[in-house]
Amino acid sequence: MNRILPLLMLLTAATDPAAPLLSPERIKADVRTLSADDFHGRGPTQAGEPITLDFLARRFADLKLQPLAEGGYRQRVPLLRWTRETAAFTLHLGATSVPLTPGVEIAASSRIVGTTALDRVPIVFVGYGVVEPSLGYDPYRGVDVRGKIVVALAGDPDVEAGRDLGFGGRASSPAARTKLAEAQKRGAAAFLTIHETFPASYPWLQIANGDAVPGYALDTGTIPAAFGVRGNIRNDIGIRLLRQGGLDYKAAKIAAQRADFHAVELTGATLDARVVTRLDHAESHNIVGILPGTDPAAGSILYGAHWDAYGENAFDPPADRIRNGAIDNGTGTATLLEIARAFTQAPRPRRTVVFALWTAEEKGLLGASWYADHPVLPLATTAAQFNLDPHVVLGRTRDLELIGVGRTPMEADLARVAAAQGLRIVPEENTEAGWYYRSDHYAFAQKGVPGVYFRAGRDLVEGGAAAGEAKRAAFNARCYHQTCDEYDARWDMTGAAQEGSVAYALGREVADGAAWPGWNASEPFAAERAKKAAARR
Ligand SMILES: [Zn+2]
């Protein structure tokens, strides 16, 4: 895959960035409100949802955005919720029994309602577990995993290969996201990933602390086929497990990079599991407001940000059970409010602008996916989408980080609009994280709606790239999705205001124009977009 950056991106701005069009202070004030303890961490379906929805709806009303026909600004999102009531695991390695404590050595749940019981079930190591026939990869070839436990490495075969074997090199590939489904298709009883920080892109702490968080899916009227135990085991446990089967972890990773790798049953290793799961119906809500354009036939643009965070959890330490989600995604939500404010204070755009605050992004892009299937205005004539989901609070930067490089000609427009604000665009650094697949814009990309997803870069005007990277790394290691993602009065929100200002200016250009942005021809989303080309005259 040849992804050449548009030439404009390589032109660096010589001067310091301009003051952002949006107000860092107003963004900060809203972040403070949204992440206060009385919002209970904005967990969808939890105690924090009503107060969050009321606040956001009030802000949309103050901006005189048009509500939906029914329900004010609320769009109901029906959900299924799986709650793990109890869990116990024991690994048997030869004659030794190793109890695995949930949330310590293992983080796993089951979506089978009632009791899932596995007794001394054999374990099969499938390498990366990625099946890609076009590249000749099928670790399951010749191996029967029915009723067995499948154990896989984190990432895809070339995440550490140092070159692109067809899965995008270090970058996370779409194929890597189908591992669980592959194991399920082949009748496995359980699927466990051996955690490793680099290919997983987050530390074990994050997975372990998320262990008892309920699982959600959209309630579309049918209950999806249940799969048993799935989750992660701590790296040292994985190494011991492979050793029992006669495999060296490092050597096994190298072997699993090859297309001819096939699965290995780990002799002498078995697992006991007992998990009790409850399923119920729940509902949450998106908040959607509309700024009608001057030409109703001209189509629309869409701004989105997820309002949800990780909520308040009884299993977190009693000292602080609220994961306030100040950065993720108090900042994106506050930035969207500020963009909406800028639009309502300027002359009305030609195209209609839809402002949406999504629920349950952290549960798998659920609010955005529901909207993508039940849009207020047709997606075929949604000219462009912008997603606000920053990753760390940064002061004034010289750059913006583009997630998902080489996908759309809009990237050249982004580079031009950013340059006008003294900012240069840099490609995402941590491609192994697969950020492109991990936020709400992806739900709309899959429906063909073009967009660029970007956020504040790391090159701080004060401190440079090293200081920006240090902040990012510190946040990732300790606070991302944890109770310490809390408001800090010392924050300088200029980075968020810069991101929002460019999103505003680029959106404004698309909303005032007549052009229909598209995808690069190599993108799978291009074919999806083409299906309804007739709607865009
Ligand atoms: Zn987020």
Coordinates of C-alpha atoms and ligand atoms in Angstrom, one line a residue:
M1 CA 0.0 0.0 0.0
N2 CA 1.6 3.2 -1.1
R3 CA 0.5 6.2 1.0
I4 CA 2.1 9.3 -0.2
L5 CA 1.5 12.4 1.9
P6 CA 0.1 15.3 -0.1
L7 CA 3.0 17.8 -0.8
L8 CA 1.3 20.5 1.2
M9 CA 1.7 18.5 4.4
L10 CA 5.4 18.6 4.0
L11 CA 5.5 22.3 3.9
T12 CA 6.1 23.4 7.4
A13 CA 4.9 26.7 8.8
A14 CA 7.8 29.0 9.5
T15 CA 6.0 31.2 12.0
D16 CA 4.3 30.5 15.3
P17 CA 0.7 29.3 15.1
A18 CA -2.0 32.0 15.1
A19 CA -4.3 32.4 18.1
P20 CA -7.1 29.9 17.7
L21 CA -10.5 31.0 16.5
L22 CA -12.2 29.2 19.4
S23 CA -11.8 30.0 23.1
P24 CA -9.6 27.8 25.2
E25 CA -11.2 29.3 28.3
R26 CA -14.7 28.3 27.4
I27 CA -13.6 24.8 26.4
K28 CA -11.9 24.5 29.8
A29 CA -14.9 25.7 31.7
D30 CA -17.1 23.1 30.0
V31 CA -14.5 20.3 30.6
R32 CA -14.6 21.3 34.2
T33 CA -18.4 21.0 34.4
L34 CA -18.6 17.8 32.4
S35 CA -15.9 16.1 34.5
A36 CA -17.1 17.2 37.9
D37 CA -18.0 14.3 40.3
D38 CA -21.7 15.2 40.1
F39 CA -21.6 13.9 36.5
H40 CA -20.5 10.5 37.9
G41 CA -18.0 9.9 35.1
R42 CA -20.8 10.1 32.4
G43 CA -21.3 6.3 32.3
P44 CA -24.0 5.5 29.7
T45 CA -27.2 4.0 31.5
Q46 CA -25.6 5.0 34.8
A47 CA -26.4 7.7 37.3
G48 CA -24.4 10.3 35.4
E49 CA -26.4 10.0 32.2
P50 CA -29.4 12.2 33.0
I51 CA -27.4 15.1 34.3
T52 CA -25.1 14.9 31.3
L53 CA -28.0 14.9 28.8
D54 CA -29.7 17.8 30.6
F55 CA -26.5 19.9 30.5
L56 CA -25.8 19.2 26.8
A57 CA -29.5 19.7 25.8
R58 CA -29.5 23.0 27.6
R59 CA -26.4 24.1 25.8
F60 CA -27.9 23.2 22.4
A61 CA -31.1 25.0 23.4
D62 CA -29.1 28.1 24.4
L63 CA -27.5 28.0 20.9
K64 CA -31.0 27.8 19.4
L65 CA -30.1 24.6 17.5
Q66 CA -33.1 22.8 16.1
P67 CA -34.1 19.8 18.1
L68 CA -35.3 16.5 16.6
A69 CA -39.0 16.1 15.8
E70 CA -39.6 14.1 18.9
G71 CA -37.7 13.8 22.1
G72 CA -36.1 17.2 22.0
Y73 CA -32.4 16.7 21.3
R74 CA -32.4 13.1 22.5
Q75 CA -32.1 10.2 20.2
R76 CA -32.8 6.9 22.1
V77 CA -30.2 4.2 21.7
P78 CA -31.4 0.8 22.8
L79 CA -28.8 -1.5 24.3
L80 CA -28.1 -5.0 25.4
R81 CA -26.0 -5.2 28.6
W82 CA -24.0 -8.2 29.8
T83 CA -23.0 -8.0 33.5
R84 CA -20.4 -10.4 34.8
E85 CA -21.6 -11.5 38.3
T86 CA -18.8 -13.9 39.2
A87 CA -15.7 -15.2 37.6
A88 CA -13.0 -17.8 38.5
F89 CA -10.2 -19.2 36.5
T90 CA -7.5 -21.8 37.1
L91 CA -4.7 -22.7 34.7
H92 CA -3.2 -26.2 34.9
L93 CA 0.4 -26.4 33.7
G94 CA 1.5 -30.0 34.0
A95 CA 1.1 -30.9 37.6
T96 CA 0.9 -27.3 38.8
S97 CA -2.4 -25.4 39.3
V98 CA -2.2 -21.7 38.9
P99 CA -5.3 -19.8 40.0
L100 CA -5.7 -16.6 37.9
T101 CA -7.3 -13.7 39.8
P102 CA -9.7 -11.7 37.6
G103 CA -8.5 -8.1 37.2
V104 CA -4.9 -9.2 38.2
E105 CA -3.6 -12.0 36.0
I106 CA -6.7 -12.3 33.7
A107 CA -9.4 -10.0 32.4
A108 CA -12.1 -12.0 30.7
S109 CA -15.9 -12.3 30.5
S110 CA -18.5 -14.4 28.8
R111 CA -21.6 -13.4 26.8
I112 CA -23.3 -16.7 27.5
V113 CA -26.2 -15.9 29.8
G114 CA -26.1 -17.9 33.0
T115 CA -23.1 -20.1 33.8
T116 CA -20.2 -20.8 31.5
A117 CA -18.2 -23.7 32.9
L118 CA -15.0 -25.1 31.3
D119 CA -13.2 -28.0 33.0
R120 CA -9.7 -28.9 32.1
V121 CA -10.2 -27.7 28.5
P122 CA -7.1 -28.0 26.2
I123 CA -5.4 -24.9 24.9
V124 CA -4.4 -24.2 21.3
F125 CA -1.9 -21.4 20.4
V126 CA -2.8 -19.8 17.1
G127 CA 0.0 -17.3 16.7
Y128 CA -1.5 -14.0 15.9
G129 CA -4.8 -15.7 15.1
V130 CA -5.3 -13.6 11.9
V131 CA -6.7 -15.3 8.8
E132 CA -6.0 -13.6 5.5
P133 CA -6.4 -16.0 2.6
S134 CA -5.2 -13.4 0.0
L135 CA -1.8 -13.4 1.8
G136 CA -1.8 -17.2 2.5
Y137 CA -2.3 -16.8 6.3
D138 CA -4.5 -19.3 8.1
P139 CA -3.1 -20.6 11.4
Y140 CA -6.1 -22.8 11.8
R141 CA -5.3 -24.9 8.8
G142 CA -5.4 -28.6 9.7
V143 CA -6.1 -27.9 13.3
D144 CA -9.5 -28.6 15.1
V145 CA -10.2 -26.1 17.8
R146 CA -13.8 -27.1 18.4
G147 CA -14.5 -26.9 22.2
K148 CA -11.0 -25.8 22.9
I149 CA -9.4 -22.6 24.2
V150 CA -7.7 -20.5 21.6
V151 CA -4.8 -18.3 22.7
A152 CA -3.4 -15.6 20.4
L153 CA -0.6 -13.0 20.4
A154 CA -1.6 -9.3 20.5
G155 CA -1.4 -7.4 17.2
D156 CA -1.0 -8.8 13.7
P157 CA 1.9 -10.7 12.0
D158 CA 3.9 -7.7 11.0
V159 CA 3.5 -5.4 14.0
E160 CA 7.0 -6.3 15.0
A161 CA 8.4 -7.6 11.7
G162 CA 10.1 -4.4 10.9
R163 CA 8.5 -4.5 7.4
D164 CA 5.1 -4.7 5.8
L165 CA 4.1 -8.3 5.2
G166 CA 0.7 -7.2 3.9
F167 CA -0.9 -6.1 7.2
G168 CA 0.4 -2.6 7.1
G169 CA 3.7 -3.1 9.0
R170 CA 3.6 -1.6 12.4
A171 CA 0.1 -0.2 11.8
S172 CA -2.9 -2.1 13.1
S173 CA -4.8 -3.9 10.3
P174 CA -8.5 -4.5 9.9
A175 CA -7.8 -8.2 9.7
A176 CA -6.5 -8.1 13.3
R177 CA -9.9 -7.0 14.4
T178 CA -11.6 -10.2 13.3
K179 CA -9.6 -12.6 15.4
L180 CA -12.4 -13.3 17.9
A181 CA -14.9 -13.9 15.1
E182 CA -12.4 -16.3 13.5
A183 CA -12.1 -18.3 16.7
Q184 CA -15.9 -18.3 17.1
K185 CA -16.4 -19.4 13.5
R186 CA -14.2 -22.4 14.2
G187 CA -16.1 -23.5 17.3
A188 CA -13.6 -22.5 20.0
A189 CA -14.9 -22.4 23.5
A190 CA -12.9 -19.4 24.5
F191 CA -10.5 -16.8 23.1
L192 CA -7.7 -15.3 25.1
T193 CA -5.0 -12.8 24.0
I194 CA -1.6 -12.8 25.6
H195 CA -1.3 -9.1 26.4
E196 CA 1.8 -7.1 25.4
T197 CA 1.8 -3.3 25.7
F198 CA 3.3 -2.3 22.4
P199 CA 1.1 -4.3 20.0
A200 CA -2.0 -3.8 22.2
S201 CA -1.0 -0.1 22.5
Y202 CA -2.1 0.1 26.1
P203 CA -0.7 -1.0 29.4
W204 CA -2.0 -4.1 31.2
L205 CA -3.4 -1.9 34.0
Q206 CA -6.0 -0.5 31.6
I207 CA -7.2 -3.9 30.6
A208 CA -7.1 -5.2 34.1
N209 CA -9.0 -2.3 35.5
G210 CA -11.6 -2.6 32.8
D211 CA -12.2 -6.2 33.6
A212 CA -15.5 -6.0 35.4
V213 CA -17.0 -3.3 33.2
P214 CA -20.2 -4.6 31.7
G215 CA -20.3 -5.3 27.9
Y216 CA -22.8 -3.6 25.6
A217 CA -24.2 -4.0 22.1
L218 CA -26.9 -2.3 20.2
D219 CA -30.3 -3.9 20.8
T220 CA -31.6 -4.5 17.3
G221 CA -34.2 -7.0 18.3
T222 CA -32.2 -10.1 18.2
I223 CA -29.6 -11.4 20.7
P224 CA -26.3 -12.1 18.9
A225 CA -24.9 -15.6 18.9
A226 CA -23.2 -15.9 22.3
F227 CA -19.5 -16.7 22.5
G228 CA -18.0 -18.0 25.7
V229 CA -15.0 -16.7 27.6
R230 CA -13.0 -14.0 25.9
G231 CA -10.4 -11.7 27.2
N232 CA -6.7 -11.2 27.9
I233 CA -4.1 -12.8 30.1
R234 CA -1.1 -11.0 31.6
N235 CA 2.1 -11.3 29.5
D236 CA 4.1 -13.4 32.1
I237 CA 1.2 -15.9 32.3
G238 CA 1.2 -16.2 28.5
I239 CA 4.9 -16.8 28.5
R240 CA 4.5 -19.6 31.1
L241 CA 1.7 -21.1 29.2
L242 CA 3.7 -21.3 26.0
R243 CA 6.7 -22.7 27.8
Q244 CA 4.5 -25.5 29.1
G245 CA 3.7 -26.4 25.5
G246 CA 7.4 -26.3 24.6
L247 CA 7.4 -22.9 23.0
D248 CA 9.6 -20.0 23.6
Y249 CA 7.5 -16.7 23.5
K250 CA 10.0 -14.7 21.4
A251 CA 10.7 -17.5 19.0
A252 CA 6.9 -18.2 18.7
K253 CA 6.3 -14.6 17.7
I254 CA 8.9 -14.8 14.9
A255 CA 7.4 -18.2 13.7
A256 CA 3.9 -16.7 13.8
Q257 CA 4.9 -13.9 11.4
R258 CA 5.2 -16.4 8.6
A259 CA 2.2 -17.3 6.4
D260 CA 2.9 -21.0 6.8
F261 CA 2.6 -20.9 10.6
H262 CA -0.1 -23.2 11.9
A263 CA -1.6 -23.6 15.3
V264 CA 0.0 -25.7 18.1
E265 CA -1.9 -27.5 20.9
L266 CA -0.1 -26.8 24.1
T267 CA 0.4 -30.2 25.6
G268 CA -0.1 -30.4 29.3
A269 CA -1.9 -27.1 29.6
T270 CA -5.6 -26.8 30.4
L271 CA -7.9 -24.2 31.8
D272 CA -10.9 -24.2 34.2
A273 CA -13.3 -21.3 34.0
R274 CA -16.5 -20.6 35.7
V275 CA -18.3 -17.3 34.7
V276 CA -21.8 -16.2 35.6
T277 CA -23.3 -13.6 33.3
R278 CA -26.6 -11.7 33.4
L279 CA -28.1 -10.0 30.3
D280 CA -30.6 -7.2 30.4
H281 CA -32.0 -4.4 28.2
A282 CA -30.9 -0.9 28.8
E283 CA -31.2 2.4 27.0
S284 CA -29.0 5.4 26.5
H285 CA -29.1 8.5 24.3
N286 CA -27.3 10.6 21.7
I287 CA -27.8 14.3 21.8
V288 CA -28.4 15.8 18.3
G289 CA -29.0 19.4 17.3
I290 CA -29.3 20.9 13.9
L291 CA -28.3 24.3 12.4
P292 CA -30.4 24.5 9.2
G293 CA -28.5 25.7 6.1
T294 CA -29.7 28.4 3.7
D295 CA -30.1 25.8 0.9
P296 CA -32.0 22.7 2.1
A297 CA -31.2 20.8 -1.1
A298 CA -27.4 21.3 -0.6
G299 CA -26.9 18.5 1.9
S300 CA -25.3 18.6 5.3
I301 CA -22.1 18.2 7.3
L302 CA -21.7 16.4 10.6
Y303 CA -19.7 17.1 13.7
G304 CA -19.6 14.4 16.4
A305 CA -18.0 13.8 19.8
H306 CA -18.7 11.1 22.3
W307 CA -20.1 12.4 25.7
D308 CA -19.6 9.1 27.5
A309 CA -16.7 8.1 29.7
Y310 CA -16.2 5.1 32.0
G311 CA -18.6 6.1 34.8
E312 CA -18.6 5.1 38.4
N313 CA -17.7 1.6 39.2
A314 CA -18.1 -0.3 42.5
F315 CA -15.0 -2.4 41.7
D316 CA -12.7 0.7 41.5
P317 CA -10.9 1.5 44.8
P318 CA -13.3 3.1 47.3
A319 CA -11.1 6.2 47.5
D320 CA -12.1 7.2 44.0
R321 CA -14.6 5.2 42.0
I322 CA -15.3 7.8 39.4
R323 CA -13.5 7.8 36.0
N324 CA -14.3 11.4 35.3
G325 CA -13.3 11.3 31.6
A326 CA -12.1 14.9 31.7
I327 CA -9.8 14.5 28.7
D328 CA -11.6 11.5 27.1
N329 CA -13.9 12.9 26.1
G330 CA -14.8 16.0 28.1
T331 CA -12.4 17.9 25.9
G332 CA -14.0 16.7 22.6
T333 CA -17.5 17.4 23.9
A334 CA -16.6 20.9 25.1
T335 CA -14.8 21.6 21.8
L336 CA -17.9 20.5 19.8
L337 CA -20.0 22.9 21.9
E338 CA -17.5 25.7 21.1
I339 CA -17.6 24.9 17.3
A340 CA -21.5 24.9 17.5
R341 CA -21.2 28.3 19.1
A342 CA -18.9 29.6 16.4
F343 CA -21.3 28.4 13.7
T344 CA -24.4 30.0 15.3
Q345 CA -22.6 33.4 15.7
A346 CA -21.5 33.5 12.0
P347 CA -23.7 33.9 8.9
R348 CA -25.7 30.8 8.3
P349 CA -23.9 28.3 6.1
R350 CA -25.3 27.0 2.8
R351 CA -25.4 23.4 4.0
T352 CA -27.1 22.2 7.2
V353 CA -24.8 21.4 10.1
V354 CA -25.6 18.5 12.4
F355 CA -24.0 18.5 15.8
A356 CA -24.1 15.2 17.6
L357 CA -22.8 14.0 21.0
W358 CA -22.6 10.2 21.0
T359 CA -23.2 7.8 23.8
A360 CA -21.3 4.5 24.4
E361 CA -18.3 5.2 22.2
E362 CA -16.3 3.4 24.8
K363 CA -18.5 0.4 24.5
G364 CA -17.8 0.0 20.8
L365 CA -18.9 3.1 18.9
L366 CA -22.5 2.2 19.8
G367 CA -24.2 5.6 19.8
A368 CA -22.6 6.7 16.5
S369 CA -23.3 3.3 14.9
W370 CA -27.0 3.6 15.9
Y371 CA -27.2 7.1 14.4
A372 CA -25.4 5.8 11.2
D373 CA -28.3 3.4 10.8
H374 CA -30.9 6.0 11.9
P375 CA -29.6 9.3 10.7
V376 CA -31.6 12.5 11.0
L377 CA -30.4 13.6 7.5
P378 CA -29.4 11.2 4.8
L379 CA -25.7 10.1 5.0
A380 CA -25.6 10.0 1.1
T381 CA -25.8 13.8 1.1
T382 CA -23.7 14.3 4.3
A383 CA -20.8 16.0 2.6
A384 CA -18.2 15.5 5.3
Q385 CA -17.9 14.4 8.9
F386 CA -15.6 15.6 11.7
N387 CA -14.9 13.7 15.0
L388 CA -13.6 15.3 18.1
D389 CA -11.8 12.9 20.4
P390 CA -8.5 14.3 21.6
H391 CA -6.0 12.2 23.5
V392 CA -4.2 14.5 25.8
V393 CA -4.4 18.1 27.0
L394 CA -1.8 20.2 25.3
G395 CA -1.0 23.9 25.2
R396 CA -0.3 25.7 22.0
T397 CA 1.2 23.3 19.4
R398 CA 2.8 23.8 16.0
D399 CA 1.2 20.7 14.5
L400 CA -2.0 18.6 14.3
E401 CA -1.8 14.8 14.2
L402 CA -3.7 13.2 11.3
I403 CA -5.1 9.8 12.1
G404 CA -5.5 7.5 9.1
V405 CA -3.2 9.0 6.5
G406 CA -3.7 8.6 2.7
R407 CA -7.4 8.0 2.8
T408 CA -9.0 11.1 1.3
P409 CA -8.2 14.1 -0.9
M410 CA -9.7 16.1 2.0
E411 CA -6.2 15.7 3.6
A412 CA -4.9 18.4 1.2
D413 CA -7.7 20.7 2.2
L414 CA -6.9 20.0 5.9
A415 CA -3.3 20.9 5.3
R416 CA -4.2 24.1 3.6
V417 CA -6.7 25.2 6.2
A418 CA -4.3 24.3 9.1
A419 CA -1.4 26.1 7.4
A420 CA -3.6 29.3 7.3
Q421 CA -3.7 29.0 11.1
G422 CA 0.0 28.4 11.3
L423 CA -0.3 24.7 11.9
R424 CA 1.3 21.8 10.0
I425 CA -0.2 18.3 9.7
V426 CA 1.9 15.4 10.8
P427 CA 1.0 11.7 10.3
E428 CA 0.0 9.7 13.4
E429 CA 3.0 8.2 15.2
N430 CA 1.5 5.2 17.1
T431 CA 0.0 3.4 14.1
E432 CA 0.0 0.1 16.1
A433 CA -2.8 1.6 18.2
G434 CA -5.2 1.4 15.3
W435 CA -6.7 4.8 16.3
Y436 CA -8.5 5.0 13.0
Y437 CA -10.8 2.1 14.0
R438 CA -11.2 3.3 17.6
S439 CA -13.4 6.3 17.4
D440 CA -16.8 7.4 16.1
H441 CA -15.8 8.7 12.7
Y442 CA -15.1 5.0 11.7
A443 CA -18.9 4.2 12.0
F444 CA -19.5 6.8 9.3
A445 CA -16.5 6.0 7.2
Q446 CA -17.9 2.5 6.9
K447 CA -21.1 4.1 5.5
G448 CA -19.0 6.0 3.0
V449 CA -19.2 9.5 4.6
P450 CA -15.8 11.2 3.9
G451 CA -13.9 12.8 6.7
V452 CA -10.6 13.6 8.3
Y453 CA -9.9 12.7 11.9
F454 CA -7.1 14.7 13.6
R455 CA -6.1 16.1 16.9
A456 CA -3.5 18.3 18.6
G457 CA 0.0 17.2 17.7
R458 CA 2.9 17.0 20.1
D459 CA 5.2 19.8 19.0
L460 CA 4.5 22.3 21.8
V461 CA 5.4 25.9 21.2
E462 CA 6.8 25.8 24.7
G463 CA 8.9 22.6 25.2
G464 CA 8.8 21.2 21.7
A465 CA 8.0 17.6 20.7
A466 CA 9.8 15.9 23.5
A467 CA 7.6 17.7 26.1
G468 CA 4.5 16.8 24.1
E469 CA 5.4 13.2 23.8
A470 CA 6.3 13.0 27.6
K471 CA 2.8 14.3 28.4
R472 CA 1.2 11.8 26.1
A473 CA 3.2 8.8 27.4
A474 CA 2.5 9.8 31.0
F475 CA -1.3 10.1 30.4
N476 CA -1.4 6.8 28.5
A477 CA 0.5 4.9 31.2
R478 CA -1.5 6.1 34.1
C479 CA -4.7 8.0 33.4
Y480 CA -6.3 6.9 30.0
H481 CA -9.7 5.5 30.9
Q482 CA -8.8 5.5 34.6
T483 CA -9.9 7.5 37.7
C484 CA -7.0 9.9 37.3
D485 CA -8.4 11.3 34.0
E486 CA -9.6 14.3 36.1
Y487 CA -9.9 18.0 35.6
D488 CA -6.8 20.0 36.4
A489 CA -7.1 23.8 37.0
R490 CA -3.6 24.2 35.5
W491 CA -4.6 22.9 32.1
D492 CA -4.0 25.1 29.1
M493 CA -6.6 24.0 26.5
T494 CA -5.1 25.9 23.6
G495 CA -4.3 22.6 21.8
A496 CA -8.0 21.6 21.9
A497 CA -9.0 25.1 20.7
Q498 CA -6.5 24.8 17.8
E499 CA -7.9 21.4 16.8
G500 CA -11.4 22.8 17.1
S501 CA -10.6 25.9 15.1
V502 CA -9.2 23.9 12.2
A503 CA -12.2 21.5 12.3
Y504 CA -14.5 24.6 12.3
A505 CA -12.7 26.4 9.4
L506 CA -12.6 23.2 7.3
G507 CA -16.2 22.4 8.1
R508 CA -17.2 25.9 7.3
E509 CA -15.5 25.7 3.9
V510 CA -17.3 22.4 3.1
A511 CA -20.6 23.8 4.4
D512 CA -20.4 27.0 2.3
G513 CA -19.2 25.2 -0.8
A514 CA -20.9 22.9 -3.4
A515 CA -18.1 20.3 -3.7
W516 CA -18.6 16.7 -2.5
P517 CA -15.4 15.5 -0.9
G518 CA -14.6 11.8 -1.5
W519 CA -12.2 9.0 -0.7
N520 CA -9.0 7.9 -2.4
A521 CA -9.9 5.2 -4.9
S522 CA -7.9 2.5 -3.0
E523 CA -10.1 3.0 0.2
P524 CA -12.9 0.4 0.8
F525 CA -15.1 3.3 1.8
A526 CA -15.0 4.8 -1.7
A527 CA -17.1 1.9 -3.1
E528 CA -19.6 2.5 -0.3
R529 CA -19.8 6.2 -1.1
A530 CA -20.3 5.4 -4.8
K531 CA -23.4 3.4 -4.3
K532 CA -25.5 6.5 -3.6
A533 CA -23.7 8.8 -6.0
A534 CA -27.0 9.8 -7.7
A535 CA -28.1 11.5 -4.5
R536 CA -25.3 14.0 -5.0
R537 CA -26.1 16.0 -8.1
Ligands
ZN1 ZN -12.5 9.0 23.4

